[in-house]
Coordinates of C-alpha atoms and ligand atoms in Angstrom, one line a residue:
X1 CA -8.0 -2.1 26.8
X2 CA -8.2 -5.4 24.9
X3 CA -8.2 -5.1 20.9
X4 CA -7.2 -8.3 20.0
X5 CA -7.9 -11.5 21.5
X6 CA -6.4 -15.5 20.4
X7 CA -7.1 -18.6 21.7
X8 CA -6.1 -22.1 20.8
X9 CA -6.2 -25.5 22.0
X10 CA -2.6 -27.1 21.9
X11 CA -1.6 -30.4 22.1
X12 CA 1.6 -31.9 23.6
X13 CA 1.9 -35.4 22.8
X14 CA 4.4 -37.0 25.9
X15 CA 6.5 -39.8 25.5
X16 CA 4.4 -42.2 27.3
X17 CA 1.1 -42.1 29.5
X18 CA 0.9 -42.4 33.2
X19 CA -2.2 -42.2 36.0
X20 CA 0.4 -39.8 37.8
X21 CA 0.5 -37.3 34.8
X22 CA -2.2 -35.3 36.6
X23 CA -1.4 -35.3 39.9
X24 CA 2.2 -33.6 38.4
X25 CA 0.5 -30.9 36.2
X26 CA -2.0 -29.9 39.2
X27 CA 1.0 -29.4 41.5
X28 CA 2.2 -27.1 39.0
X29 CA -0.8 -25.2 37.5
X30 CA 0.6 -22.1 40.1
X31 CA 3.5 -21.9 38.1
X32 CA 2.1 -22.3 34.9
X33 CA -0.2 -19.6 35.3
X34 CA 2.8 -17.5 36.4
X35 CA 4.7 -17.7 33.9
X36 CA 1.9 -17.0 31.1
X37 CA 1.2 -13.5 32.9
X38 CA 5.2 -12.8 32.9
X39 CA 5.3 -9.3 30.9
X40 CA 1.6 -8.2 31.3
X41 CA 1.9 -8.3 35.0
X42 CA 0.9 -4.8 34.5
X43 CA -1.9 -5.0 31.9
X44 CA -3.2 -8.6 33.0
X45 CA -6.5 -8.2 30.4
X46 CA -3.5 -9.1 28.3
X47 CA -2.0 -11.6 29.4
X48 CA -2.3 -15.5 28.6
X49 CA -4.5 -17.6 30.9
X50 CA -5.6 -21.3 31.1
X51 CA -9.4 -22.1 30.7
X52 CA -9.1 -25.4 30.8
X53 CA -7.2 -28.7 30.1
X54 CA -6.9 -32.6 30.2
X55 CA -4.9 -35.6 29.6
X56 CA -5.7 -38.6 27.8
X57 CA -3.0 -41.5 27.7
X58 CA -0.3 -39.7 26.8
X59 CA -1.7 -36.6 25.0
X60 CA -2.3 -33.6 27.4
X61 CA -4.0 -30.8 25.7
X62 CA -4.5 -26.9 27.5
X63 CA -7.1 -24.9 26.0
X64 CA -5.8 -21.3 26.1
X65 CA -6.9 -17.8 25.9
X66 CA -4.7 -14.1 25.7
X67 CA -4.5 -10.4 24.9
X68 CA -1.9 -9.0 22.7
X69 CA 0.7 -9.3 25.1
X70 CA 1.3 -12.8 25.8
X71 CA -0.4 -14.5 23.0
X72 CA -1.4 -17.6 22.9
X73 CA 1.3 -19.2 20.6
X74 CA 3.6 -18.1 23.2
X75 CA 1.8 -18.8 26.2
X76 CA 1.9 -22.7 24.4
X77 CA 5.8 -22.5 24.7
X78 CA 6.0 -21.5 28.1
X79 CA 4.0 -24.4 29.2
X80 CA 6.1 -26.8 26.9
X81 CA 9.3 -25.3 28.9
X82 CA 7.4 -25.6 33.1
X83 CA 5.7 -28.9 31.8
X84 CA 9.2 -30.8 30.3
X85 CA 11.1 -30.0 33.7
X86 CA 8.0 -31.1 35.9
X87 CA 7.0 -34.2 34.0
X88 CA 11.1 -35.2 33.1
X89 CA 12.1 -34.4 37.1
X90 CA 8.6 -36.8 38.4
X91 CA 8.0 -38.9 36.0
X92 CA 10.6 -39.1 33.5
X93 CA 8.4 -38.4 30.9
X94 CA 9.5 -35.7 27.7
X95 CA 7.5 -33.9 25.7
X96 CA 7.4 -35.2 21.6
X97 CA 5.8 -32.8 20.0
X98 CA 3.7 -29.8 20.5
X99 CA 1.1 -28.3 18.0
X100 CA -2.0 -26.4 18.1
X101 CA -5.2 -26.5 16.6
X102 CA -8.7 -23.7 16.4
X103 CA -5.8 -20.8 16.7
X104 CA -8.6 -18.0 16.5
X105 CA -7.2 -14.5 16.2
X106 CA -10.5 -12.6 17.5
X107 CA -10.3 -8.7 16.3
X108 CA -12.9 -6.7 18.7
X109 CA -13.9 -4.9 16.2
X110 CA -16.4 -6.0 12.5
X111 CA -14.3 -5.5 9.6
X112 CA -15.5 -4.7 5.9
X113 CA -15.9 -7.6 3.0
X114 CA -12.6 -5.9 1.0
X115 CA -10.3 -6.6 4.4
X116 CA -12.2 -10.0 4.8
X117 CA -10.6 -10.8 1.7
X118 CA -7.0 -9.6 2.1
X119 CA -7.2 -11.1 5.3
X120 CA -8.3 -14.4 3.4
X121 CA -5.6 -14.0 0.9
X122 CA -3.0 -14.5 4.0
X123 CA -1.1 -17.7 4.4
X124 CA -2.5 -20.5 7.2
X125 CA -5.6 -18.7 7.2
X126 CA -8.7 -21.3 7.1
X127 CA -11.5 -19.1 7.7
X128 CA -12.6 -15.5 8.5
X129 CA -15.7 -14.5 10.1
X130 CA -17.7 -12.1 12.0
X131 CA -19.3 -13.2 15.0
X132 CA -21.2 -10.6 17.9
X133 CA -19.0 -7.2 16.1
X134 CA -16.2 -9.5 15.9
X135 CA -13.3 -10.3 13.4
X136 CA -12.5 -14.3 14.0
X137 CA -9.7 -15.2 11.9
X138 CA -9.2 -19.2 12.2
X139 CA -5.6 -20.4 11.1
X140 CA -5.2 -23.9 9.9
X141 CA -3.8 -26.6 12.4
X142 CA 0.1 -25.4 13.5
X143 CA 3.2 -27.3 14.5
X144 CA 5.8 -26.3 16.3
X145 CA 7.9 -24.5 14.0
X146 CA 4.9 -22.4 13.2
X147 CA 4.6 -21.4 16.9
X148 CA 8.6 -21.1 17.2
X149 CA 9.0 -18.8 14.0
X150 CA 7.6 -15.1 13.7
X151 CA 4.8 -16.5 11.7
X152 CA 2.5 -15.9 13.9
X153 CA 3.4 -12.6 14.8
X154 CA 3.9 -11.0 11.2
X155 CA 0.6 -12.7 10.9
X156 CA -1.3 -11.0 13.6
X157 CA 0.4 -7.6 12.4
X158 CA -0.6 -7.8 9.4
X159 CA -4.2 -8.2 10.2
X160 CA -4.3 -5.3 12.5
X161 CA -2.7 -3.2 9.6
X162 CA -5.5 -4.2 7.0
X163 CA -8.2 -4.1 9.6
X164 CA -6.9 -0.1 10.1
X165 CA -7.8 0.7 6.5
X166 CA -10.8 2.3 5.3
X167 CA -12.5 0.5 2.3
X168 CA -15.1 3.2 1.7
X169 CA -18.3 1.6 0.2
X170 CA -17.8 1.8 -4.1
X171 CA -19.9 3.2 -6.1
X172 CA -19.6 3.0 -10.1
X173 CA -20.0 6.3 -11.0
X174 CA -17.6 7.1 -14.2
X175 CA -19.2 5.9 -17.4
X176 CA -17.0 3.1 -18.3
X177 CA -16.4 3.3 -22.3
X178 CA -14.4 0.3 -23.5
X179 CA -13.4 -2.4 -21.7
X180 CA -10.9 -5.5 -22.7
X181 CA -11.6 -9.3 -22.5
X182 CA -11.8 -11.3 -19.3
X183 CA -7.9 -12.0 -18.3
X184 CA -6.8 -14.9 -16.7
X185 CA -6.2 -14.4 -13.2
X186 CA -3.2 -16.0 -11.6
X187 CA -3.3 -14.6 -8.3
X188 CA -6.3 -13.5 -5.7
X189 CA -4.8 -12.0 -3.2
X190 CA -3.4 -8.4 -1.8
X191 CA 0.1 -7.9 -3.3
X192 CA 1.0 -6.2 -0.2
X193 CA 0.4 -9.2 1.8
X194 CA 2.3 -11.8 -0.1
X195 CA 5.3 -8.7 -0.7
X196 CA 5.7 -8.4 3.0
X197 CA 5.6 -12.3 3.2
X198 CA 8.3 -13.0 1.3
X199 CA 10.5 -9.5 2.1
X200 CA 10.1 -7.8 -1.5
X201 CA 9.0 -4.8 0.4
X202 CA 9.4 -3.6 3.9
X203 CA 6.8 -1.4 5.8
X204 CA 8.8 1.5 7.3
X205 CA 7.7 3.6 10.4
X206 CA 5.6 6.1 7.9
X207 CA 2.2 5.6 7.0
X208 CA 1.9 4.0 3.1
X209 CA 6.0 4.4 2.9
X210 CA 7.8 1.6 2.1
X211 CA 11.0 0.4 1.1
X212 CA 11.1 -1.8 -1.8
X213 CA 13.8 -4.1 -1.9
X214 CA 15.3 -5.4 -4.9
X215 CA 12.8 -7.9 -6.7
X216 CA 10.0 -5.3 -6.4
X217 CA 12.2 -2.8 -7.6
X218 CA 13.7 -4.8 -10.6
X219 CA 9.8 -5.3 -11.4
X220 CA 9.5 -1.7 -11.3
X221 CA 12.1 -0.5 -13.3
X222 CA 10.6 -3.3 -15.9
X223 CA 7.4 -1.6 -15.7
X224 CA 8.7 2.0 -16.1
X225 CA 11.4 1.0 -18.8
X226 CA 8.3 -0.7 -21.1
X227 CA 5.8 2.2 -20.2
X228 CA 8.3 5.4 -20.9
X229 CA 9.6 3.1 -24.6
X230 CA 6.0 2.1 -25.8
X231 CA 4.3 5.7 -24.5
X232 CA 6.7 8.4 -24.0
X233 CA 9.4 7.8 -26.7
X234 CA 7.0 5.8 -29.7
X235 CA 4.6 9.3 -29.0
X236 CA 7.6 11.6 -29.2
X237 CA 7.8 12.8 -25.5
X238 CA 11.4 14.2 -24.6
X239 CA 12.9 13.4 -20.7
X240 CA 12.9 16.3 -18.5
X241 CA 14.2 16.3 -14.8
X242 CA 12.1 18.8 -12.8
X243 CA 12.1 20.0 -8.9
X244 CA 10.1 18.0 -6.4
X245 CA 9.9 20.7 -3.7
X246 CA 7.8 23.6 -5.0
X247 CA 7.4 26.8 -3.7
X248 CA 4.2 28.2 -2.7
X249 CA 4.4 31.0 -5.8
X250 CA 4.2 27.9 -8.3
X251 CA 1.5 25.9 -6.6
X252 CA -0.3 28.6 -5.9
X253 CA -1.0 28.9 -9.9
X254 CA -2.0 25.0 -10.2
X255 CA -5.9 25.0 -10.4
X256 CA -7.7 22.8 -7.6
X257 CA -4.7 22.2 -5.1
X258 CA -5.1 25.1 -2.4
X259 CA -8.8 25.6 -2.5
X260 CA -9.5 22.0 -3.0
X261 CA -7.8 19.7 -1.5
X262 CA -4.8 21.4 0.9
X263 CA -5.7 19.0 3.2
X264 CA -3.8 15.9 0.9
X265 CA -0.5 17.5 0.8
X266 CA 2.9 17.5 2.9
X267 CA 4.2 21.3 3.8
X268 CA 7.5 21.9 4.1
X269 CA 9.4 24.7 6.9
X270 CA 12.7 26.1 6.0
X271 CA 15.1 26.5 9.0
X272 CA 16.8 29.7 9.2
X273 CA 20.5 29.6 8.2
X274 CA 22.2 30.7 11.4
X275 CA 23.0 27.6 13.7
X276 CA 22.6 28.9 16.9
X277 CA 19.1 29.3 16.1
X278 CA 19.2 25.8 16.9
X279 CA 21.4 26.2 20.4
X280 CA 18.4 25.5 22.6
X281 CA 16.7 22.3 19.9
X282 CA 20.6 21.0 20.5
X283 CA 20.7 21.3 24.2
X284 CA 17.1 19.7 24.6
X285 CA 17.7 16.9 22.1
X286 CA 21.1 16.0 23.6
X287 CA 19.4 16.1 27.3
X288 CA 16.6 13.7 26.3
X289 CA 17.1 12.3 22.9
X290 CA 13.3 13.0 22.2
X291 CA 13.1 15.7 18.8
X292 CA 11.8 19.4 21.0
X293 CA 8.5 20.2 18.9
X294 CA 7.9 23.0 20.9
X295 CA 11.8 24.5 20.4
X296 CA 11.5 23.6 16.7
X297 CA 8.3 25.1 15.9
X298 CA 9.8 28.5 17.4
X299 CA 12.8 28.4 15.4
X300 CA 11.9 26.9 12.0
X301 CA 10.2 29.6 9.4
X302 CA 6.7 29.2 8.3
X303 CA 5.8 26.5 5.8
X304 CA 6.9 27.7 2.4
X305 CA 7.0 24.6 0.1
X306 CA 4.7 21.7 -0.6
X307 CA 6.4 18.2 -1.7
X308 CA 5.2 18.0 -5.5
X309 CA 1.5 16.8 -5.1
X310 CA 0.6 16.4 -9.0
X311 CA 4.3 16.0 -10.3
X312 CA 3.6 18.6 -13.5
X313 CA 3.7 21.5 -11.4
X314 CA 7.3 23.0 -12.4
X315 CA 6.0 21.9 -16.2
X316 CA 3.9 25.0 -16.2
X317 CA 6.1 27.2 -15.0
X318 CA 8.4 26.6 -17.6
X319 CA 5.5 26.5 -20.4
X320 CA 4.7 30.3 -19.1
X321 CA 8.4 31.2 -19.3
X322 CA 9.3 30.0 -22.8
X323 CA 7.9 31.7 -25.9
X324 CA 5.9 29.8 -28.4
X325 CA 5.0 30.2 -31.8
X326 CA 2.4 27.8 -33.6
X327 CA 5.4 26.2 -35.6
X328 CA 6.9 25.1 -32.3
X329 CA 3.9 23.4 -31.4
X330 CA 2.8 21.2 -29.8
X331 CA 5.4 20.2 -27.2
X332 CA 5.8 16.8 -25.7
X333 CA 8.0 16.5 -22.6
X334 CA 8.1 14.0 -19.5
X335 CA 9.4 13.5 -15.9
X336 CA 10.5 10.5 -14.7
X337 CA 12.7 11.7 -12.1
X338 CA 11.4 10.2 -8.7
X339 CA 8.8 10.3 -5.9
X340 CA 5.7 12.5 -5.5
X341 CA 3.7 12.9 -2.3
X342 CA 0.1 12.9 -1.2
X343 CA -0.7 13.1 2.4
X344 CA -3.8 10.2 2.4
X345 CA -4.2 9.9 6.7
X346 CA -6.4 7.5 7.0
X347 CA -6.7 6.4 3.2
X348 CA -4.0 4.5 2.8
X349 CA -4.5 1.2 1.3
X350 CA -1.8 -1.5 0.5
X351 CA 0.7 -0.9 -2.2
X352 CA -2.1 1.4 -4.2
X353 CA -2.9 4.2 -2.3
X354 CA 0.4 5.2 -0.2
X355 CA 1.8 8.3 0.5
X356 CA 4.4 8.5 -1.4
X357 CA 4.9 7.1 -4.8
X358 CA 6.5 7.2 -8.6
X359 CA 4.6 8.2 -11.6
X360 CA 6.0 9.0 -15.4
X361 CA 4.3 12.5 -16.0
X362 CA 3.6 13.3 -19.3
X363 CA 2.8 17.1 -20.5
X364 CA 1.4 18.3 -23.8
X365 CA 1.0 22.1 -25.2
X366 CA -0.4 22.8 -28.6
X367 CA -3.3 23.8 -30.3
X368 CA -6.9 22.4 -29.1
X369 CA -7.0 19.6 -31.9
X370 CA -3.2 18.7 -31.2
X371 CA -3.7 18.7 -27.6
X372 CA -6.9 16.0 -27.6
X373 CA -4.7 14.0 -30.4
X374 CA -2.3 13.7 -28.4
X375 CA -4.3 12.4 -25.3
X376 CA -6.1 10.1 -27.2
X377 CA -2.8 8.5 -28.7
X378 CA -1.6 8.5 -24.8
X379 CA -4.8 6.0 -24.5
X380 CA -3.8 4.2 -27.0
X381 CA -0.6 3.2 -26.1
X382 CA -1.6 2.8 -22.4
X383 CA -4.1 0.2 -23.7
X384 CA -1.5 -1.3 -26.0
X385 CA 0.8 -1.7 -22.6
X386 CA -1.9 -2.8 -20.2
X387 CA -3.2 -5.7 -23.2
X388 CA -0.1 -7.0 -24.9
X389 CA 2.7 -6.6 -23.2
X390 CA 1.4 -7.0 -19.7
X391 CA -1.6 -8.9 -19.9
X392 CA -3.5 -7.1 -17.2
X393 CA -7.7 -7.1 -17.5
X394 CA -8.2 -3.4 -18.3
X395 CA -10.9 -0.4 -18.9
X396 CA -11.3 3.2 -19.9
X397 CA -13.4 5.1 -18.1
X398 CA -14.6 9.1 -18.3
X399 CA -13.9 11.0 -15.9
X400 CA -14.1 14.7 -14.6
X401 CA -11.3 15.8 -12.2
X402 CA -11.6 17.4 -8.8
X403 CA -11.4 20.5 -10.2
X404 CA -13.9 20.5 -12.6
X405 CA -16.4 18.9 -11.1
X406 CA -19.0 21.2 -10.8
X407 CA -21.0 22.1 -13.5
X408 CA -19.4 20.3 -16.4
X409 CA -19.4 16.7 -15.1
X410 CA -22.3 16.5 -18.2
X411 CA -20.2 15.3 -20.9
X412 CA -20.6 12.8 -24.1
X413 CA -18.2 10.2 -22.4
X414 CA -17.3 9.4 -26.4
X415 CA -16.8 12.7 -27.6
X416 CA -13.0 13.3 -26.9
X417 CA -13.1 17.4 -26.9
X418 CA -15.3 17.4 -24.1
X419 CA -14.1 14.7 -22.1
X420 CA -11.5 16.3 -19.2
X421 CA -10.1 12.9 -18.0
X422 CA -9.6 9.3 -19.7
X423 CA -8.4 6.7 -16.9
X424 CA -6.9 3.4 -17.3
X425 CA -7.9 1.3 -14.6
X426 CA -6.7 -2.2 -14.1
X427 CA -9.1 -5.2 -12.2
X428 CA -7.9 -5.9 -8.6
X429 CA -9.0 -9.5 -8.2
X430 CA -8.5 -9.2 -4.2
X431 CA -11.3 -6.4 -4.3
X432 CA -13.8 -8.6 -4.9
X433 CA -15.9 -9.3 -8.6
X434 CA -15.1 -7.3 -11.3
X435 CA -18.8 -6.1 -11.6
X436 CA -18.9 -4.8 -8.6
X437 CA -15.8 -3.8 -7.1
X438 CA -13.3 -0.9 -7.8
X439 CA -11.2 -1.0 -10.0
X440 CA -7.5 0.2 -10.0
X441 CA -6.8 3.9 -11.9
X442 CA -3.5 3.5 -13.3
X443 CA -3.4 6.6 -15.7
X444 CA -5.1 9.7 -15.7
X445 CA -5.4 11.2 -19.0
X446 CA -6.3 15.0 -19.4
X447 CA -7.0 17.4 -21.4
X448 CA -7.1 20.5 -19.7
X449 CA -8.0 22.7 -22.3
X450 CA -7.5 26.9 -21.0
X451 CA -7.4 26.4 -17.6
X452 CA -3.8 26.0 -16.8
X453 CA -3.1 28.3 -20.1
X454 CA -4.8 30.9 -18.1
X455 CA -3.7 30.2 -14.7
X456 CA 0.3 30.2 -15.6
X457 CA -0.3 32.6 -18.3
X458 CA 1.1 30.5 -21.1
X459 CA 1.0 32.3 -24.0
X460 CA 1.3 31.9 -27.8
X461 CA 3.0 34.9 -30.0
X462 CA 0.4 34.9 -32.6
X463 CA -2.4 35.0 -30.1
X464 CA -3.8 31.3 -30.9
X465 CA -5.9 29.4 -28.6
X466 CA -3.5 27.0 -26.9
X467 CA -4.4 24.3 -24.8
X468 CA -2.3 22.0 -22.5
X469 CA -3.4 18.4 -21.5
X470 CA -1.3 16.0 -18.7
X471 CA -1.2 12.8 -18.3
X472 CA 0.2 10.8 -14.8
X473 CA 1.5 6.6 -15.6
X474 CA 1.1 5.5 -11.9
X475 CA 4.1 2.9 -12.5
X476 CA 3.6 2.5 -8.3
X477 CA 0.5 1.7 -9.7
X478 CA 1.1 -0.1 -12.7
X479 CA 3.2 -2.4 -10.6
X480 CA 1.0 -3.4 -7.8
X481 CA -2.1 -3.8 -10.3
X482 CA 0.9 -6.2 -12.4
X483 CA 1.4 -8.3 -9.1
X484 CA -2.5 -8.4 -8.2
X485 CA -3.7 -10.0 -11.4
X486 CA -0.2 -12.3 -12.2
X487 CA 1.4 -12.6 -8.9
X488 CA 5.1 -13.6 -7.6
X489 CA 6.0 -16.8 -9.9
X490 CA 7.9 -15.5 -12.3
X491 CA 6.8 -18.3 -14.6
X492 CA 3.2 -16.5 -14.2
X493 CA 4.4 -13.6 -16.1
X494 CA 4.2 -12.8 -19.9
X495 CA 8.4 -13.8 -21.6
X496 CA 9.1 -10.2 -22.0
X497 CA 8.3 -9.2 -18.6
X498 CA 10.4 -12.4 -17.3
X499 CA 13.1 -11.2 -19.8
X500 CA 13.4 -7.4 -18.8
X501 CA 13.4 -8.2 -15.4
X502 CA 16.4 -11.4 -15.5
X503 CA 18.2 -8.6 -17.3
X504 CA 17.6 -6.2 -14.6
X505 CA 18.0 -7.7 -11.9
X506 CA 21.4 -9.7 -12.8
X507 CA 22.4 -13.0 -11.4
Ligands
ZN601 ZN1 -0.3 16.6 -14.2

């Protein structure tokens, strides 16, 4: 079936002109239109084919048409190559240059306004519009080291990949309670795009994995070094390094995760330890060097782990294990330690919803007034990042989590003791006007009062009210919302940024 359709009228500009040039090009239309089918012989909807062409003086243009197969950039080459033999053995006439203009990349399919403007954001795009249900993306005029490299190509997969994600309409439901000044933008388009442009990050076989190669990472480690000085260590939070695979008995405890949303995390099968439980998996695998699902589902043990979802799980666990007493309190510990994973299937989106990504995780016990202190301070500094040292357009909003929505999502959004979540959320220019589009959660700040006190059974010798409050730093997050709003130019980027990262990244 055809998806994806281009067409494009190149242009091959001969050495000289010649009344014979057309007899030569009809005698060898045949094997023109040969070789533009070579490789979709089997599939020909997706081949390249010829609607029409012409020759004036000594410019001969071929308007083209393809499927995904032999597109049309390529189909363009392959008549340079039959045309240069046929016209240099006739007439002795070569070929000067070759470029194409009206490249259309036709999608059959009507994508949304947020992936009209990623796909904008891309380079050599001119124009994209929907025509009859259809995506047209026009590129600008091309020579012929844009049809020679993998422009094109990287191009084309890109637009597919954005066209794939699900934008779901916004709606601006969490009251919104304090908001910074209009930024100055320096960039408009999807950091993902211009990343996978210019190699900072690679896409990798998984969906919303990636690898991040070293100037993306030396931006990250920026990030995370500014956010775990100026939040953790100025509000007294001490490192901890915590397990990322937790057993069932923990999660079980962690309010919202199985009877809400099971569906968003990644399960994980022990094998059993004798090897030749595995003689048959080996035998198959070596025989076809496909992985046996069938033989590995019989051998491997039912799922008993899920890949840290929420990152504060183990947190608990040792909150219910240690003894407090209300001179201990509150405590103030953080992870930092690596990835966390949330299965999104189709929700992936760009560098800001991906499956598996970094956060800094702060936790906080203490009494009800300490706990809600603390979380406020958390804002604070969050705000004090996001505003002075990074520059990003920011706001707070109120917000209930999934597990509390029902019944207390009534709140006084300014009234701190009531209020279960404060996020941070950062302006995505490339979403559209900041009115009306979403914006970017980059912190998550809660206060959970009893509920994980009573779930873990975390308990207080003198039989005080505790209450425990979390708060996740997205610095995945964090570091795409950086690129959206300042972009790649170093010279874009507020001098202590620029300085961190030199001094990370080295010479
Ligand atoms: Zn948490």
């Amino acid at each position: 079936m055809k998806r994806i359709q281009t067409e494009t009228e190149g242009y091959f500009v001969l050495s000289r002109g010649d009344e014979k040039i057309e007899h030569v090009i009809e005698e060898s239309l045949e094997e023109c239109k040969r070789t533009l089918i070579k490789g979709a012989e089997k599939d020909l909807e997706n081949a390249c084919y010829i609607k029409s062409w012409n020759v004036k003086e000594n410019v001969l243009s071929f308007a083209l048409n393809s499927g995904n197969l032999v597109r049309s950039h390529v189909g363009l080459l392959r008549l340079k190559k039959v045309l240069a033999k046929e016209l240099g053995e006739k007439l002795k006439i070569g070929i000067r240059r070759v470029s194409a203009k009206n490249f259309k990349v036709i999608l059959f399919d009507r994508v949304d306004e947020v992936a009209v403007n990623k796909i904008k954001s891309m380079p050599k795009i001119r124009d994209v519009y929907i025509e009859d249900n259809k995506t047209v993306i026009l590129l600008e005029d091309l020579d012929e080291n844009d049809l020679r490299g993998n422009l094109i190509d990287r191009l084309i997969n890109l637009i597919e990949e954005v066209s794939k994600e699900k934008h779901v309409s916004y709606e601006q439901i969490q009251p919104i309670v304090r908001i910074s000044q209009p930024k100055q933008m320096k960039f408009t388009g999807d950091p993902l795009i211009t990343s996978v442009e210019l190699g900072w990050v690679v896409p990798f076989p998984g969906r919303g994995q990636f690898i991040y190669t070293s100037k993306y990472a030396a931006l990250f480690e920026t990030i995370k070094t500014i956010l775990i000085e100026e939040v953790a260590k100025k509000g007294g939070f001490k490192p901890f390094l915590l397990p990322k695979l937790i057993p069932f008995e923990v999660m079980k405890k962690m309010p919202g995760y199985f009877d809400s949303i099971p569906e968003g995390m990644f399960y994980v099968c022990p094998p059993p330890r004798e090897p030749e439980a595995f003689d048959n998996f080996k035998l198959e695998y070596r025989l076809k060097k496909e992985v046996p699902i069938e033989e590995l589902k019989k051998v491997l043990k039912d799922p008993a782990y899920v890949l840290a979802p929420a990152q504060c799980e183990p947190f608990w666990y040792y909150y219910s294990v240690i003894k407090h007493k209300s001179e201990t309190l509150p405590l103030k510990y953080y992870d930092a330690s690596g990835y966390t994973y949330r299965w999104e299937g189709g929700g992936v989106e760009g560098l800001v919803r991906v499956t598996e990504f970094q956060r800094i995780e702060l936790t906080y016990v203490g009494l009800p007034e300490q706990v809600v202190n603390i979380r406020d301070e958390i804002v604070e500094k969050g705000i004090y990042v996001a505003d002075k040292i990074l520059d990003l357009e920011w706001r707070i909003t109120a917000a209930a989590p999934f597990y509390v929505k029902e019944g207390s999502s009534n709140f006084d959004p300014y009234n701190s003791v009531e209020v279960p979540a404060y996020d941070i959320e950062i302006y995505l220019p490339y979403r559209g006007p900041r009115e009306s589009s979403e914006w970017l959660e980059v912190a998550g700040c809660f206060v959970h009062k009893k509920k994980f006190v009573d779930s873990f059974k975390i308990k207080c010798e003198e039989n005080l009210e505790i209450w425990t409050g979390c708060t996740g730093l997205g610095v995945s997050r964090w570091t795409a919302a950086f690129l959206a709003e300042k972009g790649f130019k170093e010279e874009d980027w507020p001098a202590i940024v620029r300085e961190k990262y030199r001094e990370i990244l080295g010479e």
